[in-house]
PDB file of C-alpha atoms in Angstrom:
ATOM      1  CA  UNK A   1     -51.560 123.297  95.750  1.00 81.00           C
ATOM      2  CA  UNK A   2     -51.098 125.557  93.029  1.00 85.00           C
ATOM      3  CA  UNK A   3     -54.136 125.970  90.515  1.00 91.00           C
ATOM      4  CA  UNK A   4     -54.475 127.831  87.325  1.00 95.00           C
ATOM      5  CA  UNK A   5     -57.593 128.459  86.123  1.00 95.00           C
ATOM      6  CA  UNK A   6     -58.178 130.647  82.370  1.00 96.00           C
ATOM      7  CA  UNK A   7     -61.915 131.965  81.487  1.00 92.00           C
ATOM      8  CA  UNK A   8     -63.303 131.814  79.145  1.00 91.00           C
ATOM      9  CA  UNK A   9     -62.707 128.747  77.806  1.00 93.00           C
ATOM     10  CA  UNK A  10     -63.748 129.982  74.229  1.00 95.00           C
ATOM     11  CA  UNK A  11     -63.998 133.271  72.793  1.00 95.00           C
ATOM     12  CA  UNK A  12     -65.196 134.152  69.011  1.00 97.00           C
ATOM     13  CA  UNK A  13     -64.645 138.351  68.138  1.00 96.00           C
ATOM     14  CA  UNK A  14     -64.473 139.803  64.798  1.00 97.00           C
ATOM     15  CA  UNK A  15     -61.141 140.415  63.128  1.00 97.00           C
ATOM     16  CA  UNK A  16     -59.853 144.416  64.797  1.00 97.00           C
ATOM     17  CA  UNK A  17     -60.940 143.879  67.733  1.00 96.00           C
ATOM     18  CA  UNK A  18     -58.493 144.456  70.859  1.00 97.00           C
ATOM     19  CA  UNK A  19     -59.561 141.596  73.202  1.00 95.00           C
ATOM     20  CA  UNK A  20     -57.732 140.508  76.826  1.00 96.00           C
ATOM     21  CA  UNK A  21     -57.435 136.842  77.959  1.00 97.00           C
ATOM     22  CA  UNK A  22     -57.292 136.277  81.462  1.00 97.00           C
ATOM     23  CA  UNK A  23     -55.444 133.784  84.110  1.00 97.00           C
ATOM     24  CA  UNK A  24     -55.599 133.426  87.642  1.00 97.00           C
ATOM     25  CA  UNK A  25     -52.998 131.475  90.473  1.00 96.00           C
ATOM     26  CA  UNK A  26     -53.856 130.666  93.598  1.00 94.00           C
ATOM     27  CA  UNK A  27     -50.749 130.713  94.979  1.00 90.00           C
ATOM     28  CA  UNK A  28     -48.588 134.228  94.697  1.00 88.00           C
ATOM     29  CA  UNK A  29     -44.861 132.401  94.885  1.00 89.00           C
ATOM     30  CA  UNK A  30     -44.380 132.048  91.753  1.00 90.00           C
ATOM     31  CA  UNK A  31     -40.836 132.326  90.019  1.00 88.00           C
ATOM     32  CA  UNK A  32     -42.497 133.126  86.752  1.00 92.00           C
ATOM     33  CA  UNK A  33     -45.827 133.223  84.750  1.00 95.00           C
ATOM     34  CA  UNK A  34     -45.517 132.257  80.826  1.00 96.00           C
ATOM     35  CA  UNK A  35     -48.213 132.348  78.158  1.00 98.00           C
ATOM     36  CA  UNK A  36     -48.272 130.067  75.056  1.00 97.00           C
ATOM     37  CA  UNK A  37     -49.982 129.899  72.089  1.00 97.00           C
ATOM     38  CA  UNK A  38     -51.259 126.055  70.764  1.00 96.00           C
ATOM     39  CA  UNK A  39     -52.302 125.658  66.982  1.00 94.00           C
ATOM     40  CA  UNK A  40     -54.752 122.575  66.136  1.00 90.00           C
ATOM     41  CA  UNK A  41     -52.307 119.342  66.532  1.00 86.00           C
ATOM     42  CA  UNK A  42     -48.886 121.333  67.094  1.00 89.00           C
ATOM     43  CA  UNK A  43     -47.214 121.823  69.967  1.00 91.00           C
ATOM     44  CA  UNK A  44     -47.283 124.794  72.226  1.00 95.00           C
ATOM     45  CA  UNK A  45     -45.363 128.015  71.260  1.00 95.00           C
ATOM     46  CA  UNK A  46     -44.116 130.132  73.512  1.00 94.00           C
ATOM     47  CA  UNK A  47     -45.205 133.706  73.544  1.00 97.00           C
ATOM     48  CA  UNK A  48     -44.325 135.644  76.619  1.00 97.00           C
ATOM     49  CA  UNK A  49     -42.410 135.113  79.754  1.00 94.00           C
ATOM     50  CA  UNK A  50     -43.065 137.103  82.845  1.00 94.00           C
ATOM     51  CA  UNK A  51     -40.647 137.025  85.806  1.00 91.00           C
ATOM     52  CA  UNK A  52     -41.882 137.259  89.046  1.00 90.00           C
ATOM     53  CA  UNK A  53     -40.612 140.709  89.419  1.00 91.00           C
ATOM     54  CA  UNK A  54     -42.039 141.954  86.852  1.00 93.00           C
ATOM     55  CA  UNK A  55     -45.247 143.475  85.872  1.00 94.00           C
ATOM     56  CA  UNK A  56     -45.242 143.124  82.507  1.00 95.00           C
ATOM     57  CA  UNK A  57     -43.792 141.993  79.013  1.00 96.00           C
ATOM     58  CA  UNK A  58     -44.183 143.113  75.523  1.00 97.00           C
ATOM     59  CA  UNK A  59     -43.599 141.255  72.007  1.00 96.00           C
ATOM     60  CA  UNK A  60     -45.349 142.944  68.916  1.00 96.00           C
ATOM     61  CA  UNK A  61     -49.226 143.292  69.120  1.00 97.00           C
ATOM     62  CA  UNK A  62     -49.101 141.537  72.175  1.00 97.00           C
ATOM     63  CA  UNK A  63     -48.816 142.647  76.033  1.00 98.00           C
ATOM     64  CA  UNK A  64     -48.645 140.339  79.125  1.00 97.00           C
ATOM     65  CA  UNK A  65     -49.299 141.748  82.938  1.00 97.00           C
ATOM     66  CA  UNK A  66     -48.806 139.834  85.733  1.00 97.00           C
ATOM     67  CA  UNK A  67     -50.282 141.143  89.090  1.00 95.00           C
ATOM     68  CA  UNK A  68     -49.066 138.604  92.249  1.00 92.00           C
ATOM     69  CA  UNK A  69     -51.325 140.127  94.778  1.00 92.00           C
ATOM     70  CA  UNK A  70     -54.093 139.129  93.275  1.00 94.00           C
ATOM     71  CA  UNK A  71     -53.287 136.225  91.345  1.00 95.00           C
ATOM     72  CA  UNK A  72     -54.172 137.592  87.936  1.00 96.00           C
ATOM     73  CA  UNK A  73     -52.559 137.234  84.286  1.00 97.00           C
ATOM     74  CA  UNK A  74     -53.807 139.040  81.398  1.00 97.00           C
ATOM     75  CA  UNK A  75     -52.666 139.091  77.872  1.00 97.00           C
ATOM     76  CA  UNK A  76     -53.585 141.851  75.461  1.00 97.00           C
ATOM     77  CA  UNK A  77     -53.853 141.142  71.925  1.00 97.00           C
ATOM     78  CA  UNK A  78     -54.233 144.678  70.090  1.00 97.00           C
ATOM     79  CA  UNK A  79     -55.960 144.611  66.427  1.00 97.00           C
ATOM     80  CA  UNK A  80     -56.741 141.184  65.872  1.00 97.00           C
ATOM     81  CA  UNK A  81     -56.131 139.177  63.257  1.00 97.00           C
ATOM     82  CA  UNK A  82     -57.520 135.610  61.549  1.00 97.00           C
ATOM     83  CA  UNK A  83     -54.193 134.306  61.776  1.00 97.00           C
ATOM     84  CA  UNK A  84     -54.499 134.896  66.139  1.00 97.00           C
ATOM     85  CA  UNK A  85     -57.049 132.096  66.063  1.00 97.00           C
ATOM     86  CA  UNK A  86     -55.283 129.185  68.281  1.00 97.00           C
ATOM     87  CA  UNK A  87     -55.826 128.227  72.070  1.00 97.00           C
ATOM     88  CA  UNK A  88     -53.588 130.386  74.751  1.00 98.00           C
ATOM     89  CA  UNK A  89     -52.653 128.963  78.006  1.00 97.00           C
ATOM     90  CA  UNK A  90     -50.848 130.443  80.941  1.00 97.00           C
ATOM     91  CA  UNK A  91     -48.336 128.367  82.974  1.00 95.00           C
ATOM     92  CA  UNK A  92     -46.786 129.094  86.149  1.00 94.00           C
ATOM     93  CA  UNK A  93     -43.665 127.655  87.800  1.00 90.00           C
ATOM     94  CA  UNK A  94     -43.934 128.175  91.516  1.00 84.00           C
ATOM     95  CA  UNK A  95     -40.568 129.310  93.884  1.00 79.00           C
ATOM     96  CA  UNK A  96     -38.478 125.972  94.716  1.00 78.00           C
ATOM     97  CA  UNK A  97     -39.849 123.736  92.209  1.00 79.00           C
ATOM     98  CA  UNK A  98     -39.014 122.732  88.917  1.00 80.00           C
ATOM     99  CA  UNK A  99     -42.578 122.484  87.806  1.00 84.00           C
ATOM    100  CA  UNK A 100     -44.812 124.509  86.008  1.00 90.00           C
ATOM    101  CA  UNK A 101     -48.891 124.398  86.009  1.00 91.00           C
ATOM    102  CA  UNK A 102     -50.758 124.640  83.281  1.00 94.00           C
ATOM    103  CA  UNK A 103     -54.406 126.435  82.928  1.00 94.00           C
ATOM    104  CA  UNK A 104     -56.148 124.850  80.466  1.00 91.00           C
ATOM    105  CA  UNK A 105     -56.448 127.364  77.651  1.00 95.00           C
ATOM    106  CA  UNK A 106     -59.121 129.749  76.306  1.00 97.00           C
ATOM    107  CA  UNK A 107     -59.960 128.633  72.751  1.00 96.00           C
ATOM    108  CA  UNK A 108     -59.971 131.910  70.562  1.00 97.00           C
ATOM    109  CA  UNK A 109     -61.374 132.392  66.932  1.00 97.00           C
ATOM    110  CA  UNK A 110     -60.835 135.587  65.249  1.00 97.00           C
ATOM    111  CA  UNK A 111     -63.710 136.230  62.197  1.00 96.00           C
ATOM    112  CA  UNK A 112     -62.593 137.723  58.880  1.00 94.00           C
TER     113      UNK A 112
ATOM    114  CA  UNK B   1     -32.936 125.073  64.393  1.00 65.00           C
ATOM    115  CA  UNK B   2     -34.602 121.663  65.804  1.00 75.00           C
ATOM    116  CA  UNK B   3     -35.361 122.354  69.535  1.00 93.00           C
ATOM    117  CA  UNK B   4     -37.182 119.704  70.545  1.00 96.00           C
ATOM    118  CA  UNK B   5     -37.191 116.677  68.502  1.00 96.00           C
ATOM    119  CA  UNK B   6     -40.257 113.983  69.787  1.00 97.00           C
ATOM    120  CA  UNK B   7     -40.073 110.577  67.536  1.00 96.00           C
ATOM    121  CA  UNK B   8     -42.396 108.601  66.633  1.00 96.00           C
ATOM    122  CA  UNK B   9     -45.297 111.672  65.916  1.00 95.00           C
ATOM    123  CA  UNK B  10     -48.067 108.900  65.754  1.00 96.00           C
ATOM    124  CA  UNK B  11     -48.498 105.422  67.304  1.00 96.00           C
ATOM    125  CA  UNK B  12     -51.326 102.834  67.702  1.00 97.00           C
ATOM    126  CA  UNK B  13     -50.783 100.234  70.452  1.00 97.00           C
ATOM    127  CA  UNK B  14     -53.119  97.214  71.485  1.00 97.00           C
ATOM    128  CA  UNK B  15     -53.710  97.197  75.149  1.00 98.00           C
ATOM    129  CA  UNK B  16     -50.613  95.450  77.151  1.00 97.00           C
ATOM    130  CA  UNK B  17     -48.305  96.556  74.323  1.00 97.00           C
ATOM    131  CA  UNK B  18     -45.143  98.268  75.535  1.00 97.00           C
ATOM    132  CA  UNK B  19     -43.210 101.534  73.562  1.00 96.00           C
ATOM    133  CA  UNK B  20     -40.799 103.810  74.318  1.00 97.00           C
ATOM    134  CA  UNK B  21     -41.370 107.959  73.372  1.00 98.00           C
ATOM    135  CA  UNK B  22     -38.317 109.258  72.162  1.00 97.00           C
ATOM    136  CA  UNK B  23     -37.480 113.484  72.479  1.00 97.00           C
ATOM    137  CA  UNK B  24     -34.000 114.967  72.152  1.00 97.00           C
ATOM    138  CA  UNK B  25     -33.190 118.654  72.384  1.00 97.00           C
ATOM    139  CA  UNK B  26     -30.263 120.553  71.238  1.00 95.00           C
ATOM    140  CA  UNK B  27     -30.587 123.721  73.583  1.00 93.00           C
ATOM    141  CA  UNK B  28     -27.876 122.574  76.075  1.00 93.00           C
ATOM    142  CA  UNK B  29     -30.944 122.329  78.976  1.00 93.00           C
ATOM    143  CA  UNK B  30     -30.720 121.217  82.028  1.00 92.00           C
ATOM    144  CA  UNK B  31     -34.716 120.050  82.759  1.00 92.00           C
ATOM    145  CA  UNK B  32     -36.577 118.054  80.807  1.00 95.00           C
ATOM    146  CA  UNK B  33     -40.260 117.304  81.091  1.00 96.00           C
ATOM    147  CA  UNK B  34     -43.121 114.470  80.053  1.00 97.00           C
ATOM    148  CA  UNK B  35     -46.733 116.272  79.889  1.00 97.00           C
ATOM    149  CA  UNK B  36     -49.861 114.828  78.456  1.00 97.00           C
ATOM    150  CA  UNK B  37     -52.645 116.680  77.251  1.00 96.00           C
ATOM    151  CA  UNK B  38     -56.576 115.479  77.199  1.00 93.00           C
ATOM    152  CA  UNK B  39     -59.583 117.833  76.252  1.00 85.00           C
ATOM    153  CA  UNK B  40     -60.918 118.889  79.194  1.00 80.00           C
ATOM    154  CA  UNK B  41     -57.975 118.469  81.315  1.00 81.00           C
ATOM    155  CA  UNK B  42     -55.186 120.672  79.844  1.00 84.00           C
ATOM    156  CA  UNK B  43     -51.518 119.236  80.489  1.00 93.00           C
ATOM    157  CA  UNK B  44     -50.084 117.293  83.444  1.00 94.00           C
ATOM    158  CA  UNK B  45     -47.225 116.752  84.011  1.00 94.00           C
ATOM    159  CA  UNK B  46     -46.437 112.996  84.150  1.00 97.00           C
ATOM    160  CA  UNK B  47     -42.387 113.381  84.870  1.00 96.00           C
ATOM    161  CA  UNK B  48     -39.639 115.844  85.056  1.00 94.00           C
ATOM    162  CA  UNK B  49     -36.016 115.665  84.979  1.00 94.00           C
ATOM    163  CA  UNK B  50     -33.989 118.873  86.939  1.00 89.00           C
ATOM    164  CA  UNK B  51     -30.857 117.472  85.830  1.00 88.00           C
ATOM    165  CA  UNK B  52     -28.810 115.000  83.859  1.00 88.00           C
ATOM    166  CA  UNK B  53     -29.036 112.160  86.146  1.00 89.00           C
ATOM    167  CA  UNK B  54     -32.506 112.756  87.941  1.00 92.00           C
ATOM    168  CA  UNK B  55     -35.925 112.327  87.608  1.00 95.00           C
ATOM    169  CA  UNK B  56     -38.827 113.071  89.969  1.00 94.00           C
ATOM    170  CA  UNK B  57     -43.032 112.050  89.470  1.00 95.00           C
ATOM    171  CA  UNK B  58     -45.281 114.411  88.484  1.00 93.00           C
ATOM    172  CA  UNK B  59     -49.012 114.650  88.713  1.00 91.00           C
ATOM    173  CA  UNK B  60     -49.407 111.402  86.893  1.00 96.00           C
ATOM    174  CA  UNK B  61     -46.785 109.198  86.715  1.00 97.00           C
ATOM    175  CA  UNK B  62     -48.264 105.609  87.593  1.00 96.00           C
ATOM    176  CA  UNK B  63     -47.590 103.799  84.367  1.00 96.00           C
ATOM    177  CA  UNK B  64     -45.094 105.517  83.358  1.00 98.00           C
ATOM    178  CA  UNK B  65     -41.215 105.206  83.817  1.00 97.00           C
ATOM    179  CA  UNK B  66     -38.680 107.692  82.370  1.00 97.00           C
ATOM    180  CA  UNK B  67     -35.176 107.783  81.850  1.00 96.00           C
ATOM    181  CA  UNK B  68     -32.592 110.645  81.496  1.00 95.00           C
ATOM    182  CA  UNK B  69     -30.199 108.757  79.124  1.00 87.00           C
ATOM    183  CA  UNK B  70     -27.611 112.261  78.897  1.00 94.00           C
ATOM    184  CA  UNK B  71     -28.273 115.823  78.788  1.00 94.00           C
ATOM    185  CA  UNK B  72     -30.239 115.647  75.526  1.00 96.00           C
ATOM    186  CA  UNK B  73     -32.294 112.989  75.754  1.00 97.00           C
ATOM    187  CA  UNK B  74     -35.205 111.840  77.985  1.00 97.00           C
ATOM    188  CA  UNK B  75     -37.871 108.837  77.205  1.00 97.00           C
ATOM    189  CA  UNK B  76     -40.284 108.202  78.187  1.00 98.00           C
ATOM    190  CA  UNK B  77     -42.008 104.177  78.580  1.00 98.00           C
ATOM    191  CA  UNK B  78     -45.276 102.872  78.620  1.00 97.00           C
ATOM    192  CA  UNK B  79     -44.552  99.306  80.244  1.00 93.00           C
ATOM    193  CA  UNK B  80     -48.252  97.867  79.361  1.00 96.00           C
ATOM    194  CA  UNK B  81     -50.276 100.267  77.520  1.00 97.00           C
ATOM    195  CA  UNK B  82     -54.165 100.601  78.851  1.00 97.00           C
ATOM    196  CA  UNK B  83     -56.957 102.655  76.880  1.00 97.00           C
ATOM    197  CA  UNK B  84     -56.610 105.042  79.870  1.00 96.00           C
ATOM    198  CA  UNK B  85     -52.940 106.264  78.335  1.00 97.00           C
ATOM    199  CA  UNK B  86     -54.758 107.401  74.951  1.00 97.00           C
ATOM    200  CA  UNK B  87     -53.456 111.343  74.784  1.00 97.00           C
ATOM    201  CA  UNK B  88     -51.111 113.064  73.014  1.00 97.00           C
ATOM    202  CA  UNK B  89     -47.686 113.538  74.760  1.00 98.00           C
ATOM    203  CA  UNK B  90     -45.518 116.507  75.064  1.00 97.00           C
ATOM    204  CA  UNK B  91     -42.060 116.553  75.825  1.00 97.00           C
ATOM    205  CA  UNK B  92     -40.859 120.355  76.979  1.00 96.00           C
ATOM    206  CA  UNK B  93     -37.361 121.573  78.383  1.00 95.00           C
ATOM    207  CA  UNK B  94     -35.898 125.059  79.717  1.00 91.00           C
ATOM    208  CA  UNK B  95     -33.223 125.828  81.609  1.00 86.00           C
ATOM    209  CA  UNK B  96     -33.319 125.450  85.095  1.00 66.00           C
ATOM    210  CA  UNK B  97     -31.077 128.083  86.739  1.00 64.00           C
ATOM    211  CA  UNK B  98     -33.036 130.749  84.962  1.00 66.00           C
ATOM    212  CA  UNK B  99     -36.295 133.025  85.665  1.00 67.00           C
ATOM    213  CA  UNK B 100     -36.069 134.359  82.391  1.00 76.00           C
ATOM    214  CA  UNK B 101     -35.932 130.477  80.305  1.00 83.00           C
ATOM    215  CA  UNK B 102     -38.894 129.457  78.681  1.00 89.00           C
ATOM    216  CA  UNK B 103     -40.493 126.694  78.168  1.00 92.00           C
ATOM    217  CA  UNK B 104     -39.919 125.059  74.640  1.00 94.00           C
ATOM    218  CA  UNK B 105     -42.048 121.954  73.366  1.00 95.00           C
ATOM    219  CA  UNK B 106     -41.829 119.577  71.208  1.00 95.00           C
ATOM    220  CA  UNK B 107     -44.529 118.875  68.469  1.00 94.00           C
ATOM    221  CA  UNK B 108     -46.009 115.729  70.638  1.00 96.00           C
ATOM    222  CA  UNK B 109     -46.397 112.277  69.985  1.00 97.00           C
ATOM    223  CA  UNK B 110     -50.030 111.021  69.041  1.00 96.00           C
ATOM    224  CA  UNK B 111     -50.849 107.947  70.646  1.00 97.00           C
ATOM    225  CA  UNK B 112     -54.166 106.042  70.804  1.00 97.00           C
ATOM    226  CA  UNK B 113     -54.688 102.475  73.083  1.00 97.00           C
ATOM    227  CA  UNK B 114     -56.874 100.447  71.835  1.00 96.00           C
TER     228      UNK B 114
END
């Protein structure tokens, strides 16, 4: 059974800093690996999608990496801003299936 | 530009009340999904539809039923609404045939049991 698992669940930095979420599979057949970002009562956002045969995927300040073998997800958010507070999560949708599994998010608050 | 288009946003039901949660989307997709989202738990995934004329359970479908009226549209029904179904609801769909499709959601639907 496929898990997804995101630490830390919260993270506070000051606004500049280049910080790295992280999310981890348990099982490497996946068909592909996106990250979203959730504001307080909206929906979730799509940020970056990473196919499975791909390492990784770039849109503006961020930068997503995707490593099978060892079941690892980062994304890289350079210089950051107030506005990048929201929670992230990392879904994957495994080979075969229609589904995709959701971690459940790393909280982040970026201080002025 | 609508997306995904969930209806009502907010609902209050009494326990053993039934309602319907409505979400359309105007991408041409072939899946559709039903998550629901707790603190603590993240989302799970109560149904999915691959295609216009199926659906399949999730990890939590028992109280739940679903139906795939056409391509755009995909409810879902709470038959006899317990305390237990409190969340907020999140209809999603991508398309299928695709690595590269993401995931798009709709803005949920806020619904407390009491």
């Amino acid at each position: 059974k496929q898990e997804v698992t995101q630490i830390p669940a919260a993270l506070s930095v000051p606004e500049g800093e280049n910080l790295v979420l992280n999310c981890s599979f348990t099982d490497s057949a996946i068909y592909n690996l996106q990250w979203f970002r959730q504001d307080p009562g909206k929906g979730l956002t799509s940020l970056l999608l990473i196919q499975s045969s791909q390492r990784e995927q770039t849109s503006g300040r961020l930068n997503a990496s995707l490593d099978k073998s060892s079941g690892r997800s980062t994304l890289y958010i350079a210089a950051s801003q107030p506005g990048d507070s929201a929670t992230y999560l990392c879904a994957v949708k495994r080979f075969g299936t229609y589904k995709y599994i959701f971690g459940t998010g790393t909280r982040l608050k970026v201080l002025a | 530009n609508a997306g995904v288009t969930q209806t009502p946003k907010f609902q209050v039901l009494k326990t053993g009340q039934s309602m319907t949660l409505q979400c359309a989307q105007d991408m041409n997709h072939n899946s559709m999904y039903w998550y629901r989202q707790d603190p603590g738990m993240g989302l799970r995934l109560i149904y999915y539809s691959a295609s216009e004329g199926t659906t399949d359970k999730g990890e939590v479908p028992n109280g739940y039923n679903v139906s795939r009226l056409n391509k755009r549209e995909f409810s879902l029904r709470l038959e006899s609404a317990a305390p237990s179904q409190t969340s907020v609801y999140f209809c999603a769909s991508s398309a299928a045939d695709s690595s590269n499709s993401p995931l798009h959601f709709g803005n949920g639907t806020r619904l407390t049991v009491t």
